mmCIF file of C-alpha atoms in Angstrom:
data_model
loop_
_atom_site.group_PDB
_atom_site.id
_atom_site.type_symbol
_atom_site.label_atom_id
_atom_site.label_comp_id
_atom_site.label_asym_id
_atom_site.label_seq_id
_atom_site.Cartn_x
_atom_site.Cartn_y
_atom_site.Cartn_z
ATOM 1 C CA UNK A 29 -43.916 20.767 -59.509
ATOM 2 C CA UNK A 30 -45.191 18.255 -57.233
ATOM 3 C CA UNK A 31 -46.601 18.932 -53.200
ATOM 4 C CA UNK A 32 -43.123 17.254 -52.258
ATOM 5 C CA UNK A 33 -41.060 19.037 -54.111
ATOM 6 C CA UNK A 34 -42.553 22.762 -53.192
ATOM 7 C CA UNK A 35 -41.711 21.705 -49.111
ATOM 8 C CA UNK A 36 -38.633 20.141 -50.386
ATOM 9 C CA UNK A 37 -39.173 16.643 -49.703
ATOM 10 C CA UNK A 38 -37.464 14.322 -52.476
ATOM 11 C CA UNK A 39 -35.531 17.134 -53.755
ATOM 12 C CA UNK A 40 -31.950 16.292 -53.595
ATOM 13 C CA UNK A 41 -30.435 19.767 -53.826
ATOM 14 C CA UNK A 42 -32.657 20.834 -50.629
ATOM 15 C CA UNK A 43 -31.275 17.829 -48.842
ATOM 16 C CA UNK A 44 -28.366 18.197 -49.389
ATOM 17 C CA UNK A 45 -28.450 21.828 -48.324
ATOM 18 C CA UNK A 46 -29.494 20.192 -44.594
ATOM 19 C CA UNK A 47 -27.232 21.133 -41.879
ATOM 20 C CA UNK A 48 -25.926 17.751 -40.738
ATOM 21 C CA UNK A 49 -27.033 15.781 -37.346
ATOM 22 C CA UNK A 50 -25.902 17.011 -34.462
ATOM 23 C CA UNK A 51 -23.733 15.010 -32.314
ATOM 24 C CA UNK A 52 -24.240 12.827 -29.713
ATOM 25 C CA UNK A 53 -23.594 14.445 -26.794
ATOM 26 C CA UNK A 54 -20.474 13.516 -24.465
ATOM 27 C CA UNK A 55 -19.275 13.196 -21.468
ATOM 28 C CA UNK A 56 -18.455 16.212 -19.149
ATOM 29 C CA UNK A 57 -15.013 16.035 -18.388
ATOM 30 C CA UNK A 58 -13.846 17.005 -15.163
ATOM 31 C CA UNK A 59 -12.778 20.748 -15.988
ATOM 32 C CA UNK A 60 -16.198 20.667 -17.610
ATOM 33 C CA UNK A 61 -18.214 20.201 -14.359
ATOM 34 C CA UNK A 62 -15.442 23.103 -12.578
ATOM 35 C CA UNK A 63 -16.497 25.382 -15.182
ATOM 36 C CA UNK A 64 -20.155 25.142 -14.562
ATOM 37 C CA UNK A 65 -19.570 25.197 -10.504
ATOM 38 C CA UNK A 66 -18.047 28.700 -11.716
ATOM 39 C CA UNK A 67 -20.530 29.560 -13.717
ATOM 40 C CA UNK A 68 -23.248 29.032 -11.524
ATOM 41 C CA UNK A 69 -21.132 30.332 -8.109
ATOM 42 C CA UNK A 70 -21.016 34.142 -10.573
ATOM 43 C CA UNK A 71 -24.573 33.946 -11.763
ATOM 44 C CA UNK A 72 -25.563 33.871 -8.197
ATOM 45 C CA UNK A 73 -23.311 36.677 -7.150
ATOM 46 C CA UNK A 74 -23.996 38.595 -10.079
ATOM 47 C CA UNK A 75 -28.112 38.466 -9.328
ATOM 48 C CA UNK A 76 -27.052 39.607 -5.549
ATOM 49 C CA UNK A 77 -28.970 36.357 -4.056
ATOM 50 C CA UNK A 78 -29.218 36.200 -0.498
ATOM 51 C CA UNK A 79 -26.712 35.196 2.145
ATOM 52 C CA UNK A 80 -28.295 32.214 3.345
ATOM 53 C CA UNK A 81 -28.634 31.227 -0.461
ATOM 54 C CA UNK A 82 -25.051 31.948 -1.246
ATOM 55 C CA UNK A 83 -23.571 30.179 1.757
ATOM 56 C CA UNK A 84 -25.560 27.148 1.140
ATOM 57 C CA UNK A 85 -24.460 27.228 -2.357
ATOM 58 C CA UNK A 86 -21.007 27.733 -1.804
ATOM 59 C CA UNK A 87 -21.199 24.259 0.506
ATOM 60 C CA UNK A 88 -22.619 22.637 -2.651
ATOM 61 C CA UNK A 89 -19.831 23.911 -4.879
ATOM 62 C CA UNK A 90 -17.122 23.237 -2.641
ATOM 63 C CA UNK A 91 -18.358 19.544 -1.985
ATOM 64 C CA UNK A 92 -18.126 19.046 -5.818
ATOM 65 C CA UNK A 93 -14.764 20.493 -5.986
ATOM 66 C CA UNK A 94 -13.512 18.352 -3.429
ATOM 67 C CA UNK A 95 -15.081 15.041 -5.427
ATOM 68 C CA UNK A 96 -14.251 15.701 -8.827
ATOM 69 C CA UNK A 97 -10.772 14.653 -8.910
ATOM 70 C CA UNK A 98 -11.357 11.238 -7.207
ATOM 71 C CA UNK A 99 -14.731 10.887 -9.541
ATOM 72 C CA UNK A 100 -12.358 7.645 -10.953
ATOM 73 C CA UNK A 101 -12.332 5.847 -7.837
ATOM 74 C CA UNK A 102 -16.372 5.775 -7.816
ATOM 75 C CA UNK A 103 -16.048 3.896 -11.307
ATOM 76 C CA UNK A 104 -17.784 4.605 -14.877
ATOM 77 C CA UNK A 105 -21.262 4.195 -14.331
ATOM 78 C CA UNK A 106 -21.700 5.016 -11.078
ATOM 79 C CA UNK A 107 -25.089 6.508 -9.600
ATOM 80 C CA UNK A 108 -23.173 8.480 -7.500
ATOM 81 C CA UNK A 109 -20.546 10.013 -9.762
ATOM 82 C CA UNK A 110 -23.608 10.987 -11.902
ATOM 83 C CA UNK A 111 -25.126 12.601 -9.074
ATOM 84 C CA UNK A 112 -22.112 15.187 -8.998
ATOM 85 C CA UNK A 113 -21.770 15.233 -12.936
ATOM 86 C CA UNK A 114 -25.777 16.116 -12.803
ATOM 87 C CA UNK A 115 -25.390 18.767 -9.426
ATOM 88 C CA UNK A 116 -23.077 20.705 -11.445
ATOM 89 C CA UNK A 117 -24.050 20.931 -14.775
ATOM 90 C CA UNK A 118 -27.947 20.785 -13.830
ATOM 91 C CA UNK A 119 -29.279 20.488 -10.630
ATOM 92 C CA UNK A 120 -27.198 23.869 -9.476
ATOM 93 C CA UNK A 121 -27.937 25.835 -11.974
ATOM 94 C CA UNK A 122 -31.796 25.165 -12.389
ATOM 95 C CA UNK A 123 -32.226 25.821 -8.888
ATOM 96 C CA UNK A 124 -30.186 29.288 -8.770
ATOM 97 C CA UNK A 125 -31.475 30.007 -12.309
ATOM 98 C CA UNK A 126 -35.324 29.350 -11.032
ATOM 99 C CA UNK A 127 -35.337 31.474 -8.653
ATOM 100 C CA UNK A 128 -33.149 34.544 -10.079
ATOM 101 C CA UNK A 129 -36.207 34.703 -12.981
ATOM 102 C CA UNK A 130 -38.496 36.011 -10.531
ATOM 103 C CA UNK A 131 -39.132 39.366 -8.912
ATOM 104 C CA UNK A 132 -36.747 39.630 -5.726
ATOM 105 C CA UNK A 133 -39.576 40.842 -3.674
ATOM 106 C CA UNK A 134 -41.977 38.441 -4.955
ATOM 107 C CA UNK A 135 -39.966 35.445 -5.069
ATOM 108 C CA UNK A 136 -38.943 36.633 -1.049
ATOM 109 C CA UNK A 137 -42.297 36.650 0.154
ATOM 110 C CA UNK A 138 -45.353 35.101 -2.073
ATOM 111 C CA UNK A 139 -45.674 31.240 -0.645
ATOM 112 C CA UNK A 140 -46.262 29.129 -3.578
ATOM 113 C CA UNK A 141 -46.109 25.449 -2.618
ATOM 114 C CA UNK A 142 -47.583 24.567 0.939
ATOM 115 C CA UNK A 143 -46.790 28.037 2.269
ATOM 116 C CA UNK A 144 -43.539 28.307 1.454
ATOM 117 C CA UNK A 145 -41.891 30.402 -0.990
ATOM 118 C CA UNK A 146 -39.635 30.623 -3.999
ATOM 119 C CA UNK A 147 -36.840 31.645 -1.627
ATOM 120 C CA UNK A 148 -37.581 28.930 0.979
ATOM 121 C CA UNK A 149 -37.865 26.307 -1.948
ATOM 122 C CA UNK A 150 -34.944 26.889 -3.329
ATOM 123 C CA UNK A 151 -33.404 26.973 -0.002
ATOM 124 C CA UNK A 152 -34.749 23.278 0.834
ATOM 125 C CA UNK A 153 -33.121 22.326 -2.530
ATOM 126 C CA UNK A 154 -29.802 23.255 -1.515
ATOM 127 C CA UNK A 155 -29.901 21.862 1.352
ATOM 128 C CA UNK A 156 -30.520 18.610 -0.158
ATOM 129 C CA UNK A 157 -28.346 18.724 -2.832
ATOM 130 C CA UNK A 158 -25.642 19.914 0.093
ATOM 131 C CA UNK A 159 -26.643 16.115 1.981
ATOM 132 C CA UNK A 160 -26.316 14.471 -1.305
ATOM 133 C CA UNK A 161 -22.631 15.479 -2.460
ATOM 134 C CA UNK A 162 -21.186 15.362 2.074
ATOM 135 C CA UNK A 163 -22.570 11.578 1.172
ATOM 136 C CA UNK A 164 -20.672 11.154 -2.042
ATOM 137 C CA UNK A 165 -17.394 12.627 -0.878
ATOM 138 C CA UNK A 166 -17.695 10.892 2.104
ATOM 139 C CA UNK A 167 -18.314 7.590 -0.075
ATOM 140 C CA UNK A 168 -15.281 8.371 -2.305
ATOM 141 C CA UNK A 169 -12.904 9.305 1.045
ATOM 142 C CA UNK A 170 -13.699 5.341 2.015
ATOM 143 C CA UNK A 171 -12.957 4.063 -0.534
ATOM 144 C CA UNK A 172 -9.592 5.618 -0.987
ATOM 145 C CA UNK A 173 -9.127 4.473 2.918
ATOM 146 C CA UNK A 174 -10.156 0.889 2.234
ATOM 147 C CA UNK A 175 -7.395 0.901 -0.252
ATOM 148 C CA UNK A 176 -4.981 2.095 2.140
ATOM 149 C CA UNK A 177 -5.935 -0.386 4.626
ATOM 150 C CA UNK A 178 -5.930 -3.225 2.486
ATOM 151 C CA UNK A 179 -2.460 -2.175 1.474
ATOM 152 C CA UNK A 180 -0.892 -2.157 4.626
ATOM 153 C CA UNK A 181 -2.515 -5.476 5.501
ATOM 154 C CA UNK A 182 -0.690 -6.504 2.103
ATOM 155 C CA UNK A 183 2.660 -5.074 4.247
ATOM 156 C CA UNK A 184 1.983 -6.182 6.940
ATOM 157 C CA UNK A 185 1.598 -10.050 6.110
ATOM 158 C CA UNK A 186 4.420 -9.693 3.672
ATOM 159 C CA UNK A 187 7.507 -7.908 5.753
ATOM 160 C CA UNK A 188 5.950 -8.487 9.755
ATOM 161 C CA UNK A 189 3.665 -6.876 12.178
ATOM 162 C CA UNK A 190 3.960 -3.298 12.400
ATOM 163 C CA UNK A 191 4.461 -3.308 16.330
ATOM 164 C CA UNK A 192 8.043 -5.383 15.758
ATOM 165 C CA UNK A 193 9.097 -3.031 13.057
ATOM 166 C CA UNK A 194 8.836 -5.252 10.221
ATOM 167 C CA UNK A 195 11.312 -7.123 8.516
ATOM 168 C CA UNK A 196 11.980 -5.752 4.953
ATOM 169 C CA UNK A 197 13.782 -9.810 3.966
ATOM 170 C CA UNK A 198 17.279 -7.715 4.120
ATOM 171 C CA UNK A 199 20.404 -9.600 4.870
ATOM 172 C CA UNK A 200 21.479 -9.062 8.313
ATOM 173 C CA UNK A 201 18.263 -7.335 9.296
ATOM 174 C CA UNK A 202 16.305 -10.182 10.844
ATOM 175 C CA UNK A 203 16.403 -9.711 14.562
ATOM 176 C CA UNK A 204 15.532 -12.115 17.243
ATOM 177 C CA UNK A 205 16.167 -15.740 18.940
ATOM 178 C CA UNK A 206 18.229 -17.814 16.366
ATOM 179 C CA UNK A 207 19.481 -14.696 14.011
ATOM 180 C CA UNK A 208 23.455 -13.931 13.401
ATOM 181 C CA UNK A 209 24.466 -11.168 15.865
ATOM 182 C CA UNK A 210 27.998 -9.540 14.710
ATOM 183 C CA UNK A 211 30.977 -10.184 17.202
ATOM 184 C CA UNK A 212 31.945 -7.656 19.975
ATOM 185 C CA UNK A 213 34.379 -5.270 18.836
ATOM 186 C CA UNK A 214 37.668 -5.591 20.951
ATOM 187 C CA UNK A 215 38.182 -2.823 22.953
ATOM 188 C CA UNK A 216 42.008 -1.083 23.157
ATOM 189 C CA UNK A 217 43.623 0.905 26.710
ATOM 190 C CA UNK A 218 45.127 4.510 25.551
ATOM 191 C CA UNK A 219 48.454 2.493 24.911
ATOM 192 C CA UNK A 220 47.192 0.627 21.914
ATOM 193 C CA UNK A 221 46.934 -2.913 23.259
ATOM 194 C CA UNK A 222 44.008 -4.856 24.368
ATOM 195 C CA UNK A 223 43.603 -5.835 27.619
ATOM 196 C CA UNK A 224 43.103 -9.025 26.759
ATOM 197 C CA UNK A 225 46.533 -9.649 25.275
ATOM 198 C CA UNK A 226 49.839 -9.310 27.239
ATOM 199 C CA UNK A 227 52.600 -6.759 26.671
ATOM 200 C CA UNK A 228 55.912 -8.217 24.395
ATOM 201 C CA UNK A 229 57.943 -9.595 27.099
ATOM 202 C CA UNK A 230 55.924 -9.927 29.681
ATOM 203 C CA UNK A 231 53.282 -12.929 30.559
ATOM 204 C CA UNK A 232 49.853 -12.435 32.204
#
């Protein structure tokens, strides 16, 4: 028995005994990056982190909630939908997870990085990441008002200004100098005949 085949190498059997590749790894859909806000929203809770900490998380996690469903209007590729992808599934839960690891007291009070510590790290963090995902929603919300606006230019151009009402191309609906007006409907006394026409019998 050769050096390969005692580790395996060249022997068929052992490779074929492999567990296969894993896959590629895909996309986060959108229920996907919900489930992780959830996730990371009860880890927190569950390791009793402070109030300021929890309130500026729950800003994060709300922000993302709010963006997800219009993620499309950002486009595939988009920096900034991968900034929200990455808050949820990464950036959220590092942060929270970092900081749970270590001793409560410790973590509260020990500075660590310029004099600050664990607790006011992680509290800097979130209030970036906070920034970062107002931006994006705000970024999405224009975009969605941009369309609007271009639409009703669209409108506007097609069927009239909005200030005259419009004109929707109906027959009978266009309204102003040169348009067909209907005729004045004749109006009757209690007796049934018009003023304008004598009484049988009788002349004017």
């Amino acid at each position: 028995m050769g050096i390969g085949s005692w580790f395996g190498f060249g022997d068929r059997s052992a490779r074929q005994s492999e567990p296969p590749p894993e896959p590629a790894h895909r996309v986060p859909t959108s229920q996907d990056l919900l489930d992780a806000v959830d996730r990371v929203e009860q880890q927190a809770k569950d390791g009793k982190v402070p109030g300021m900490v929890q309130s500026r998380l729950g800003r994060v996690a709300r922000t993302v909630r709010d963006t997800v469903p219009r993620l499309e209007t950002l486009g595939a590729g988009s920096p900034q939908a991968y900034n929200v992808m990455a808050t949820a599934t990464n950036y959220l839960p590092d942060a929270i997870g970092g900081y749970l690891r270590l001793p409560r007291q410790w973590a509260d009070s020990r500075p660590v990085d310029r004099g600050k510590t664990p607790l006011m790290i992680l509290i800097d963090q979130l209030d970036l990441l906070g920034a970062t995902m107002d931006k994006v929603f705000d970024a999405v919300c224009r975009s969605d008002a941009e369309a609007l606006v271009v639409h009703g230019r669209f409108l506007e151009e097609k069927f009239g200004s909005a200030a005259s009402g419009g004109d929707l191309g109906l027959p009978g609906s266009a309204v102003g100098p040169g348009s067909a007006s209907l005729p004045p409907m004749p109006t009757t006394d209690p007796g049934g005949s018009s003023p304008l026409t004598p009484p049988p019998g009788r002349t004017a």
